[in-house]
CSV table of N, CA and C in Angstrom, one decimal:
chain,number,residue,atom,x,y,z
A,1,UNK,N,33.4,-79.5,-81.0
A,1,UNK,CA,35.0,-80.2,-80.7
A,1,UNK,C,35.6,-80.9,-82.1
A,2,UNK,N,36.6,-80.8,-82.2
A,2,UNK,CA,37.2,-81.2,-83.4
A,2,UNK,C,37.4,-82.9,-83.2
A,3,UNK,N,37.4,-83.4,-84.5
A,3,UNK,CA,37.8,-84.9,-84.1
A,3,UNK,C,38.7,-85.5,-83.5
A,4,UNK,N,40.2,-84.6,-83.9
A,4,UNK,CA,41.2,-85.2,-83.3
A,4,UNK,C,40.9,-85.5,-81.7
A,5,UNK,N,40.3,-84.4,-81.0
A,5,UNK,CA,40.2,-84.2,-79.8
A,5,UNK,C,39.1,-85.6,-79.0
A,6,UNK,N,37.8,-85.5,-80.0
A,6,UNK,CA,37.2,-86.8,-79.9
A,6,UNK,C,37.8,-88.3,-79.9
A,7,UNK,N,39.0,-88.1,-80.5
A,7,UNK,CA,39.9,-89.6,-80.6
A,7,UNK,C,40.9,-89.8,-79.5
A,8,UNK,N,40.9,-88.3,-78.5
A,8,UNK,CA,41.9,-88.5,-77.9
A,8,UNK,C,41.5,-88.8,-76.6
A,9,UNK,N,42.3,-90.5,-76.1
A,9,UNK,CA,41.9,-90.5,-75.1
A,9,UNK,C,42.7,-89.9,-73.9
A,10,UNK,N,41.8,-89.5,-72.7
A,10,UNK,CA,42.0,-89.2,-71.5
A,10,UNK,C,43.9,-89.7,-70.9
A,11,UNK,N,43.7,-91.0,-71.1
A,11,UNK,CA,44.7,-91.7,-70.4
A,11,UNK,C,44.7,-92.8,-71.3
A,12,UNK,N,46.0,-93.2,-71.4
A,12,UNK,CA,46.9,-94.5,-72.2
A,12,UNK,C,47.6,-95.1,-71.1
A,13,UNK,N,47.0,-96.1,-71.2
A,13,UNK,CA,47.9,-97.1,-70.1
A,13,UNK,C,48.7,-97.9,-71.1
A,14,UNK,N,50.0,-98.3,-70.5
A,14,UNK,CA,50.8,-98.8,-71.4
A,14,UNK,C,51.1,-100.4,-71.0
A,15,UNK,N,49.6,-101.2,-70.4
A,15,UNK,CA,49.2,-102.6,-70.7
A,15,UNK,C,48.0,-103.2,-70.9
A,16,UNK,N,47.6,-104.0,-70.5
A,16,UNK,CA,46.0,-104.2,-71.0
A,16,UNK,C,45.2,-103.6,-69.4
A,17,UNK,N,43.7,-104.2,-69.4
A,17,UNK,CA,43.3,-103.7,-68.7
A,17,UNK,C,43.6,-103.8,-67.0
A,18,UNK,N,44.1,-105.1,-67.0
A,18,UNK,CA,44.6,-105.4,-65.7
A,18,UNK,C,45.6,-104.2,-65.2
A,19,UNK,N,46.0,-103.4,-65.8
A,19,UNK,CA,47.2,-102.5,-65.3
A,19,UNK,C,46.2,-101.2,-64.7
A,20,UNK,N,45.0,-101.3,-65.1
A,20,UNK,CA,43.7,-100.1,-64.5
A,20,UNK,C,43.5,-100.9,-62.8
A,21,UNK,N,44.2,-99.8,-61.7
A,21,UNK,CA,44.6,-100.1,-60.5
A,21,UNK,C,43.2,-99.3,-59.9
A,22,UNK,N,43.2,-99.7,-58.7
A,22,UNK,CA,41.7,-98.8,-58.1
A,22,UNK,C,42.4,-97.4,-57.4
A,23,UNK,N,43.6,-97.4,-57.5
A,23,UNK,CA,44.5,-96.6,-57.0
A,23,UNK,C,44.2,-95.5,-58.0
A,24,UNK,N,44.6,-95.7,-59.5
A,24,UNK,CA,44.4,-95.1,-60.9
A,24,UNK,C,42.8,-94.5,-60.7
A,25,UNK,N,42.1,-95.0,-60.5
A,25,UNK,CA,40.7,-94.2,-60.1
A,25,UNK,C,40.3,-93.8,-59.5
A,26,UNK,N,40.8,-93.5,-58.0
A,26,UNK,CA,41.0,-92.9,-57.2
A,26,UNK,C,41.8,-91.4,-57.4
A,27,UNK,N,42.8,-91.7,-57.9
A,27,UNK,CA,43.4,-90.2,-58.2
A,27,UNK,C,42.6,-89.7,-59.4
A,28,UNK,N,42.2,-89.9,-60.3
A,28,UNK,CA,41.5,-89.4,-61.3
A,28,UNK,C,39.9,-89.0,-60.6
A,29,UNK,N,39.3,-89.5,-59.5
A,29,UNK,CA,38.3,-89.4,-59.0
A,29,UNK,C,37.0,-89.9,-60.0
A,30,UNK,N,37.2,-91.1,-60.5
A,30,UNK,CA,36.6,-92.0,-60.9
A,30,UNK,C,35.7,-93.3,-60.3
A,31,UNK,N,34.6,-93.2,-60.1
A,31,UNK,CA,33.5,-93.9,-58.9
A,31,UNK,C,33.0,-94.7,-59.8
A,32,UNK,N,32.8,-95.2,-61.4
A,32,UNK,CA,31.8,-95.7,-62.4
A,32,UNK,C,33.3,-96.0,-63.7
A,33,UNK,N,32.9,-97.2,-63.9
A,33,UNK,CA,33.5,-98.1,-65.7
A,33,UNK,C,32.6,-98.0,-66.1
A,34,UNK,N,32.6,-97.9,-67.1
A,34,UNK,CA,32.1,-98.8,-68.7
A,34,UNK,C,33.0,-99.4,-69.3
A,35,UNK,N,32.7,-100.8,-69.4
A,35,UNK,CA,34.0,-101.5,-69.8
A,35,UNK,C,33.8,-102.0,-70.9
A,36,UNK,N,34.5,-101.6,-72.4
A,36,UNK,CA,34.6,-102.8,-73.6
A,36,UNK,C,34.3,-104.0,-73.1
A,37,UNK,N,34.2,-105.1,-73.9
A,37,UNK,CA,34.2,-106.5,-73.6
A,37,UNK,C,35.1,-107.2,-74.7
A,38,UNK,N,35.0,-107.2,-75.7
A,38,UNK,CA,35.9,-107.8,-76.3
A,38,UNK,C,37.4,-107.2,-76.8
A,39,UNK,N,38.4,-108.0,-76.3
A,39,UNK,CA,39.7,-107.6,-76.6
A,39,UNK,C,39.9,-106.7,-75.4
A,40,UNK,N,39.1,-106.2,-74.8
A,40,UNK,CA,39.5,-105.0,-73.6
A,40,UNK,C,39.6,-106.6,-72.4
A,41,UNK,N,38.4,-107.6,-72.1
A,41,UNK,CA,38.6,-108.1,-71.3
A,41,UNK,C,38.9,-109.4,-71.6
A,42,UNK,N,38.3,-109.9,-72.6
A,42,UNK,CA,38.5,-111.5,-73.0
A,42,UNK,C,39.4,-110.9,-74.1
A,43,UNK,N,39.7,-112.0,-75.0
A,43,UNK,CA,40.1,-111.9,-76.3
A,43,UNK,C,38.9,-112.2,-77.2
A,44,UNK,N,38.7,-111.9,-78.7
A,44,UNK,CA,37.2,-111.5,-78.9
A,44,UNK,C,36.8,-112.9,-79.4
A,45,UNK,N,36.9,-114.7,-79.4
A,45,UNK,CA,36.3,-115.3,-79.6
A,45,UNK,C,36.0,-116.5,-78.3
A,46,UNK,N,36.7,-115.8,-77.0
A,46,UNK,CA,36.9,-116.0,-76.0
A,46,UNK,C,35.7,-115.9,-75.5
A,47,UNK,N,34.9,-117.0,-74.5
A,47,UNK,CA,33.8,-117.0,-74.0
A,47,UNK,C,33.8,-116.9,-72.7
A,48,UNK,N,34.9,-117.0,-71.8
A,48,UNK,CA,35.2,-116.9,-70.3
A,48,UNK,C,36.1,-116.1,-70.2
A,49,UNK,N,36.3,-115.6,-68.9
A,49,UNK,CA,37.4,-114.8,-68.6
A,49,UNK,C,38.3,-115.4,-67.5
A,50,UNK,N,39.8,-114.8,-67.7
A,50,UNK,CA,41.1,-115.9,-67.0
A,50,UNK,C,40.7,-115.5,-65.6
A,51,UNK,N,41.5,-116.5,-64.9
A,51,UNK,CA,41.4,-115.5,-63.3
A,51,UNK,C,42.0,-114.6,-62.7
A,52,UNK,N,42.5,-114.3,-63.6
A,52,UNK,CA,43.2,-112.7,-63.4
A,52,UNK,C,42.5,-111.8,-63.4
A,53,UNK,N,41.5,-111.9,-64.4
A,53,UNK,CA,40.4,-110.8,-64.6
A,53,UNK,C,39.3,-110.6,-63.8
A,54,UNK,N,39.2,-111.9,-63.1
A,54,UNK,CA,37.8,-112.0,-62.2
A,54,UNK,C,38.4,-111.2,-60.8
A,55,UNK,N,39.8,-111.9,-60.8
A,55,UNK,CA,40.0,-111.3,-59.3
A,55,UNK,C,40.7,-109.4,-59.5
A,56,UNK,N,40.9,-109.2,-60.1
A,56,UNK,CA,41.2,-107.3,-60.7
A,56,UNK,C,39.7,-107.1,-60.8
A,57,UNK,N,38.6,-107.7,-61.3
A,57,UNK,CA,37.2,-107.0,-61.2
A,57,UNK,C,36.9,-106.9,-59.9
A,58,UNK,N,37.1,-108.0,-59.1
A,58,UNK,CA,36.3,-107.8,-57.7
A,58,UNK,C,37.3,-106.7,-56.9
A,59,UNK,N,38.2,-106.4,-57.4
A,59,UNK,CA,39.2,-105.2,-56.5
A,59,UNK,C,38.4,-104.1,-57.0
A,60,UNK,N,38.4,-103.5,-58.3
A,60,UNK,CA,37.9,-102.7,-59.1
A,60,UNK,C,36.1,-102.6,-58.5
A,61,UNK,N,35.4,-103.5,-58.3
A,61,UNK,CA,34.1,-103.6,-58.1
A,61,UNK,C,34.2,-102.9,-56.2
A,62,UNK,N,35.2,-103.2,-56.0
A,62,UNK,CA,35.3,-102.5,-54.4
A,62,UNK,C,35.3,-101.5,-54.2
A,63,UNK,N,35.6,-100.2,-55.2
A,63,UNK,CA,36.0,-98.9,-55.6
A,63,UNK,C,35.0,-98.4,-56.6
A,64,UNK,N,34.3,-99.0,-57.7
A,64,UNK,CA,33.4,-98.5,-58.2
A,64,UNK,C,32.5,-99.3,-59.3
A,65,UNK,N,31.5,-98.7,-59.3
A,65,UNK,CA,30.1,-99.4,-60.3
A,65,UNK,C,30.6,-99.5,-61.7
A,66,UNK,N,30.6,-100.8,-62.1
A,66,UNK,CA,31.0,-101.5,-63.2
A,66,UNK,C,30.0,-101.9,-63.8
A,67,UNK,N,29.9,-101.3,-65.5
A,67,UNK,CA,28.8,-101.9,-66.7
A,67,UNK,C,29.9,-102.4,-67.4
A,68,UNK,N,29.4,-103.5,-68.4
A,68,UNK,CA,30.2,-104.0,-69.8
A,68,UNK,C,29.2,-103.6,-70.2
A,69,UNK,N,29.3,-102.5,-71.7
A,69,UNK,CA,28.7,-102.5,-72.7
A,69,UNK,C,29.5,-102.8,-73.9
A,70,UNK,N,29.3,-103.8,-74.7
A,70,UNK,CA,30.0,-104.4,-76.2
A,70,UNK,C,28.9,-103.8,-77.3
A,71,UNK,N,29.6,-104.0,-77.9
A,71,UNK,CA,28.9,-104.0,-79.7
A,71,UNK,C,28.9,-105.4,-80.0
A,72,UNK,N,29.5,-106.3,-79.3
A,72,UNK,CA,29.0,-107.5,-80.2
A,72,UNK,C,27.5,-108.2,-80.0
A,73,UNK,N,27.2,-108.9,-80.6
A,73,UNK,CA,25.7,-109.1,-80.9
A,73,UNK,C,25.1,-110.2,-80.3
A,74,UNK,N,26.3,-111.4,-79.8
A,74,UNK,CA,26.1,-112.6,-79.5
A,74,UNK,C,25.5,-112.0,-77.9
A,75,UNK,N,24.1,-112.2,-77.6
A,75,UNK,CA,23.9,-111.6,-76.4
A,75,UNK,C,24.1,-112.7,-75.1
A,76,UNK,N,24.2,-114.1,-75.6
A,76,UNK,CA,24.4,-115.3,-75.3
A,76,UNK,C,26.0,-115.4,-74.4
A,77,UNK,N,27.1,-114.7,-75.3
A,77,UNK,CA,28.7,-114.9,-75.0
A,77,UNK,C,28.6,-114.0,-73.8
A,78,UNK,N,27.8,-112.9,-74.2
A,78,UNK,CA,28.6,-111.2,-73.1
A,78,UNK,C,27.5,-111.8,-71.9
A,79,UNK,N,26.5,-111.9,-71.8
A,79,UNK,CA,26.0,-112.7,-70.7
A,79,UNK,C,26.6,-113.7,-69.5
A,80,UNK,N,27.3,-114.7,-70.8
A,80,UNK,CA,28.2,-115.2,-69.9
A,80,UNK,C,28.9,-115.0,-69.3
A,81,UNK,N,30.4,-113.7,-70.0
A,81,UNK,CA,31.0,-113.1,-69.6
A,81,UNK,C,30.7,-112.2,-67.8
A,82,UNK,N,29.8,-112.0,-68.4
A,82,UNK,CA,29.1,-110.4,-67.1
A,82,UNK,C,28.4,-111.5,-65.9
A,83,UNK,N,28.0,-112.5,-66.4
A,83,UNK,CA,27.6,-113.4,-65.3
A,83,UNK,C,28.7,-113.8,-64.2
A,84,UNK,N,30.2,-114.5,-64.9
A,84,UNK,CA,31.1,-114.8,-64.5
A,84,UNK,C,31.5,-113.6,-63.6
A,85,UNK,N,32.0,-112.7,-64.2
A,85,UNK,CA,32.4,-111.2,-63.0
A,85,UNK,C,31.4,-110.2,-62.5
A,86,UNK,N,30.1,-111.2,-62.4
A,86,UNK,CA,28.7,-110.8,-61.5
A,86,UNK,C,28.7,-109.0,-61.8
A,87,UNK,N,28.1,-108.6,-63.1
A,87,UNK,CA,28.4,-107.3,-63.7
A,87,UNK,C,27.2,-107.4,-64.6
A,88,UNK,N,26.2,-106.1,-64.8
A,88,UNK,CA,25.6,-105.8,-65.3
A,88,UNK,C,26.0,-105.6,-66.7
A,89,UNK,N,25.4,-105.7,-67.8
A,89,UNK,CA,26.1,-105.6,-69.1
A,89,UNK,C,25.0,-105.5,-70.2
A,90,UNK,N,25.5,-104.8,-71.5
A,90,UNK,CA,24.3,-104.4,-72.7
A,90,UNK,C,25.1,-104.7,-73.8
A,91,UNK,N,24.0,-105.4,-74.8
A,91,UNK,CA,25.1,-105.7,-75.9
A,91,UNK,C,24.5,-104.9,-77.2
A,92,UNK,N,25.1,-105.0,-78.0
A,92,UNK,CA,24.9,-104.5,-79.6
A,92,UNK,C,24.5,-103.1,-79.5
A,93,UNK,N,25.7,-102.5,-78.8
A,93,UNK,CA,25.8,-101.1,-78.7
A,93,UNK,C,25.9,-100.0,-79.9
A,94,UNK,N,26.8,-100.6,-80.5
A,94,UNK,CA,27.1,-99.5,-81.8
A,94,UNK,C,27.7,-98.3,-81.3
A,95,UNK,N,28.7,-99.0,-80.5
A,95,UNK,CA,30.0,-97.6,-80.3
A,95,UNK,C,30.1,-97.2,-81.5
A,96,UNK,N,30.6,-96.2,-82.0
A,96,UNK,CA,30.5,-95.4,-81.3
A,96,UNK,C,29.4,-94.2,-80.7
A,97,UNK,N,28.1,-95.3,-81.4
A,97,UNK,CA,27.0,-94.6,-81.3
A,97,UNK,C,27.1,-94.3,-79.0
A,98,UNK,N,26.6,-93.3,-78.7
A,98,UNK,CA,26.6,-93.0,-77.9
A,98,UNK,C,25.2,-93.3,-76.6
A,99,UNK,N,23.6,-94.4,-77.1
A,99,UNK,CA,23.1,-94.7,-76.7
A,99,UNK,C,23.4,-95.4,-75.2
A,100,UNK,N,23.5,-97.1,-75.7
A,100,UNK,CA,23.8,-97.6,-74.6
A,100,UNK,C,24.9,-97.0,-73.5
A,101,UNK,N,26.0,-95.8,-74.0
A,101,UNK,CA,26.8,-95.8,-72.7
A,101,UNK,C,25.9,-95.0,-72.0
A,102,UNK,N,25.1,-94.2,-72.5
A,102,UNK,CA,23.7,-92.9,-72.0
A,102,UNK,C,23.1,-94.2,-70.9
A,103,UNK,N,22.7,-95.4,-71.3
A,103,UNK,CA,22.0,-96.0,-70.4
A,103,UNK,C,22.6,-96.6,-69.4
A,104,UNK,N,23.7,-97.0,-69.7
A,104,UNK,CA,24.6,-97.7,-68.0
A,104,UNK,C,25.1,-96.3,-67.5
A,105,UNK,N,25.2,-95.2,-68.0
A,105,UNK,CA,25.5,-94.1,-67.0
A,105,UNK,C,24.3,-93.7,-66.2
A,106,UNK,N,23.1,-94.1,-66.8
A,106,UNK,CA,21.9,-93.4,-66.0
A,106,UNK,C,21.3,-94.5,-65.0
A,107,UNK,N,22.0,-95.8,-65.4
A,107,UNK,CA,21.7,-96.7,-64.3
A,107,UNK,C,22.7,-96.7,-63.1
A,108,UNK,N,24.1,-95.9,-63.3
A,108,UNK,CA,24.6,-95.8,-62.4
A,108,UNK,C,24.7,-94.7,-61.2
A,109,UNK,N,24.0,-94.0,-62.0
A,109,UNK,CA,23.3,-92.6,-60.9
A,109,UNK,C,24.4,-92.0,-60.5
A,110,UNK,N,25.5,-91.8,-61.5
A,110,UNK,CA,26.8,-91.1,-61.4
A,110,UNK,C,27.3,-89.8,-62.1
A,111,UNK,N,27.7,-88.4,-61.7
A,111,UNK,CA,27.7,-87.4,-62.8
A,111,UNK,C,29.2,-88.1,-63.8
A,112,UNK,N,28.6,-87.2,-64.6
A,112,UNK,CA,29.6,-87.9,-66.2
A,112,UNK,C,30.9,-87.8,-65.9
A,113,UNK,N,31.0,-86.8,-64.9
A,113,UNK,CA,32.5,-86.8,-64.9
A,113,UNK,C,33.3,-87.6,-63.9
A,114,UNK,N,32.8,-88.3,-63.0
A,114,UNK,CA,32.9,-89.4,-62.2
A,114,UNK,C,33.3,-91.1,-62.8
A,115,UNK,N,32.4,-91.2,-64.3
A,115,UNK,CA,32.8,-92.5,-65.1
A,115,UNK,C,33.9,-92.3,-66.3
A,116,UNK,N,34.2,-93.7,-66.0
A,116,UNK,CA,35.2,-93.5,-67.4
A,116,UNK,C,35.1,-94.7,-68.5
A,117,UNK,N,35.2,-94.4,-69.3
A,117,UNK,CA,34.8,-95.5,-70.4
A,117,UNK,C,36.0,-96.4,-70.7
A,118,UNK,N,36.6,-97.5,-70.8
A,118,UNK,CA,37.5,-98.3,-70.7
A,118,UNK,C,37.6,-98.7,-71.9
A,119,UNK,N,38.1,-99.2,-73.2
A,119,UNK,CA,38.4,-100.2,-74.1
A,119,UNK,C,39.7,-100.3,-74.9
A,120,UNK,N,39.7,-100.7,-75.9
A,120,UNK,CA,41.2,-101.1,-76.7
A,120,UNK,C,41.3,-100.1,-78.3
A,121,UNK,N,40.3,-99.7,-78.0
A,121,UNK,CA,39.7,-99.1,-79.6
A,121,UNK,C,39.4,-97.5,-79.8
A,122,UNK,N,40.2,-97.1,-80.5
A,122,UNK,CA,40.1,-95.0,-80.6
A,122,UNK,C,38.6,-95.0,-81.4
A,123,UNK,N,38.2,-95.7,-82.2
A,123,UNK,CA,37.1,-95.5,-83.1
A,123,UNK,C,36.1,-96.0,-82.7
A,124,UNK,N,36.1,-96.7,-81.3
A,124,UNK,CA,34.8,-97.2,-81.2
A,124,UNK,C,34.9,-96.5,-79.5
A,125,UNK,N,35.1,-97.2,-78.9
A,125,UNK,CA,35.4,-97.1,-77.5
A,125,UNK,C,35.8,-95.4,-76.6
A,126,UNK,N,37.0,-95.3,-77.6
A,126,UNK,CA,37.0,-93.9,-77.1
A,126,UNK,C,36.3,-92.8,-77.6
A,127,UNK,N,35.9,-92.8,-78.8
A,127,UNK,CA,35.5,-92.1,-79.7
A,127,UNK,C,33.5,-91.6,-79.1
A,128,UNK,N,33.2,-93.0,-78.9
A,128,UNK,CA,32.0,-92.7,-78.1
A,128,UNK,C,31.8,-92.4,-76.4
A,129,UNK,N,33.0,-93.0,-76.2
A,129,UNK,CA,33.2,-92.3,-74.4
A,129,UNK,C,33.5,-91.0,-74.5
A,130,UNK,N,34.4,-89.8,-75.3
A,130,UNK,CA,34.4,-89.1,-75.8
A,130,UNK,C,33.3,-88.1,-75.8
A,131,UNK,N,32.4,-89.0,-77.0
A,131,UNK,CA,30.8,-87.9,-77.1
A,131,UNK,C,30.2,-88.0,-76.5
A,132,UNK,N,30.3,-88.8,-75.4
A,132,UNK,CA,29.5,-88.7,-73.9
A,132,UNK,C,29.9,-87.7,-73.1
A,133,UNK,N,30.9,-87.6,-72.9
A,133,UNK,CA,32.1,-86.9,-71.9
A,133,UNK,C,32.8,-87.4,-71.1
A,134,UNK,N,32.8,-88.8,-71.1
A,134,UNK,CA,33.3,-89.3,-70.0
A,134,UNK,C,34.4,-89.4,-70.2
A,135,UNK,N,35.1,-89.6,-68.9
A,135,UNK,CA,36.9,-89.6,-68.9
A,135,UNK,C,37.1,-91.1,-70.0
A,136,UNK,N,38.0,-91.2,-70.9
A,136,UNK,CA,38.5,-92.7,-71.8
A,136,UNK,C,39.6,-92.7,-71.3
A,137,UNK,N,39.7,-93.8,-71.2
A,137,UNK,CA,40.9,-94.7,-70.8
A,137,UNK,C,41.2,-96.0,-71.8
A,138,UNK,N,42.3,-95.6,-72.5
A,138,UNK,CA,43.0,-97.1,-73.8
A,138,UNK,C,43.6,-97.7,-73.1
A,139,UNK,N,43.2,-98.8,-73.3
A,139,UNK,CA,43.9,-100.2,-73.2
A,139,UNK,C,44.4,-100.7,-73.8
A,140,UNK,N,45.6,-101.6,-73.8
A,140,UNK,CA,45.9,-102.6,-74.9
A,140,UNK,C,45.3,-104.2,-74.8
A,141,UNK,N,45.2,-104.6,-75.9
A,141,UNK,CA,44.2,-105.5,-76.1
A,141,UNK,C,44.7,-106.8,-75.0
A,142,UNK,N,43.8,-107.4,-74.5
A,142,UNK,CA,44.0,-108.7,-73.9
A,142,UNK,C,44.7,-109.9,-74.5
A,143,UNK,N,46.1,-110.5,-74.0
A,143,UNK,CA,46.2,-111.4,-75.0
A,143,UNK,C,45.2,-112.3,-74.5
A,144,UNK,N,45.3,-113.8,-75.4
A,144,UNK,CA,44.9,-115.0,-75.0
A,144,UNK,C,45.6,-115.9,-74.5
A,145,UNK,N,45.4,-117.1,-74.1
A,145,UNK,CA,46.2,-117.6,-73.6
A,145,UNK,C,47.5,-118.3,-74.6
A,146,UNK,N,48.6,-118.4,-73.6
A,146,UNK,CA,50.0,-118.6,-74.4
A,146,UNK,C,50.3,-117.5,-75.3
A,147,UNK,N,49.7,-116.2,-75.3
A,147,UNK,CA,49.9,-114.8,-75.6
A,147,UNK,C,51.0,-114.1,-75.1
A,148,UNK,N,51.4,-113.2,-75.0
A,148,UNK,CA,51.9,-112.2,-74.4
A,148,UNK,C,51.8,-111.0,-74.6
A,149,UNK,N,51.3,-110.6,-75.9
A,149,UNK,CA,50.7,-109.5,-76.4
A,149,UNK,C,50.0,-109.6,-77.4
A,150,UNK,N,48.9,-108.7,-77.8
A,150,UNK,CA,48.2,-108.5,-79.0
A,150,UNK,C,48.1,-107.2,-79.6
A,151,UNK,N,48.2,-107.6,-81.2
A,151,UNK,CA,47.9,-105.9,-81.8
A,151,UNK,C,47.1,-106.6,-82.9
A,152,UNK,N,46.1,-105.8,-83.3
A,152,UNK,CA,45.1,-106.2,-84.3
A,152,UNK,C,45.4,-104.9,-85.5
A,153,UNK,N,45.4,-105.6,-86.8
A,153,UNK,CA,45.2,-104.9,-87.6
A,153,UNK,C,44.9,-103.4,-88.0
A,154,UNK,N,43.5,-103.8,-87.4
A,154,UNK,CA,42.6,-102.6,-86.9
A,154,UNK,C,43.0,-101.3,-86.1
A,155,UNK,N,43.1,-101.9,-85.3
A,155,UNK,CA,43.9,-101.0,-83.7
A,155,UNK,C,45.2,-100.2,-84.3
A,156,UNK,N,46.0,-100.8,-85.1
A,156,UNK,CA,47.5,-100.3,-85.8
A,156,UNK,C,46.6,-99.0,-86.6
A,157,UNK,N,45.8,-99.7,-87.7
A,157,UNK,CA,45.4,-98.7,-88.6
A,157,UNK,C,44.3,-97.1,-88.0
A,158,UNK,N,43.7,-97.8,-86.6
A,158,UNK,CA,43.4,-96.4,-85.8
A,158,UNK,C,44.4,-96.0,-85.5
A,159,UNK,N,45.7,-96.0,-85.2
A,159,UNK,CA,46.8,-95.5,-84.7
A,159,UNK,C,46.9,-94.7,-85.3
A,160,UNK,N,47.3,-95.4,-86.4
A,160,UNK,CA,48.1,-94.4,-87.9
A,160,UNK,C,47.3,-93.0,-88.2
A,161,UNK,N,46.1,-93.1,-88.4
A,161,UNK,CA,45.2,-92.7,-88.7
A,161,UNK,C,45.0,-91.5,-87.7
A,162,UNK,N,44.6,-91.6,-86.5
A,162,UNK,CA,44.8,-91.0,-85.5
A,162,UNK,C,46.0,-89.9,-85.1
A,163,UNK,N,47.1,-90.6,-85.1
A,163,UNK,CA,48.4,-89.8,-85.3
A,163,UNK,C,48.3,-88.8,-86.3
A,164,UNK,N,47.8,-89.2,-87.7
A,164,UNK,CA,48.2,-88.0,-88.9
A,164,UNK,C,47.1,-87.0,-88.0
A,165,UNK,N,46.1,-87.1,-87.4
A,165,UNK,CA,44.8,-86.1,-87.2
A,165,UNK,C,45.4,-85.1,-85.8
A,166,UNK,N,46.3,-85.7,-85.2
A,166,UNK,CA,47.1,-85.1,-84.3
A,166,UNK,C,47.3,-85.4,-82.9
A,167,UNK,N,46.3,-86.9,-82.8
A,167,UNK,CA,46.0,-87.1,-81.6
A,167,UNK,C,47.1,-87.9,-80.6
A,168,UNK,N,47.8,-87.9,-79.5
A,168,UNK,CA,49.1,-88.4,-79.2
A,168,UNK,C,48.4,-89.5,-78.3
A,169,UNK,N,49.5,-90.3,-78.0
A,169,UNK,CA,49.0,-91.9,-77.4
A,169,UNK,C,50.4,-92.0,-76.3
């Protein structure tokens, strides 16, 4: 598989994770989600989710099994977020490593083609998900309080490099 194919998400959402609906999961045959945490569910340095994320998570959990898999090594912070959302989690994933994604996938006991990796980064979340064979969904970063939208220089650079390699977003 070419490097550009490994960076190509199966689905690119125009908004943040809140724009991922239960209907969209059903449409794509998704019964399990592996979610990135930092900038996908909460801004990087935030330790709590906003009420919209909690409501969204309850809707999603009614349709799909959910695991959080984060590169973040601060287990206390990720644990707090996972506890608030009432979902299992893994930290220190080292994405694009596949190891922790495979652990979450095994715990869900679902076929790989029924599980999606959702994240805001191409070179970690999408690359790791594609390496495992998951359906990959790229979302915009979650804005912080009093922010309408967020972009990061690293994400911008990833998009530029990906476009150069032939990835379409």
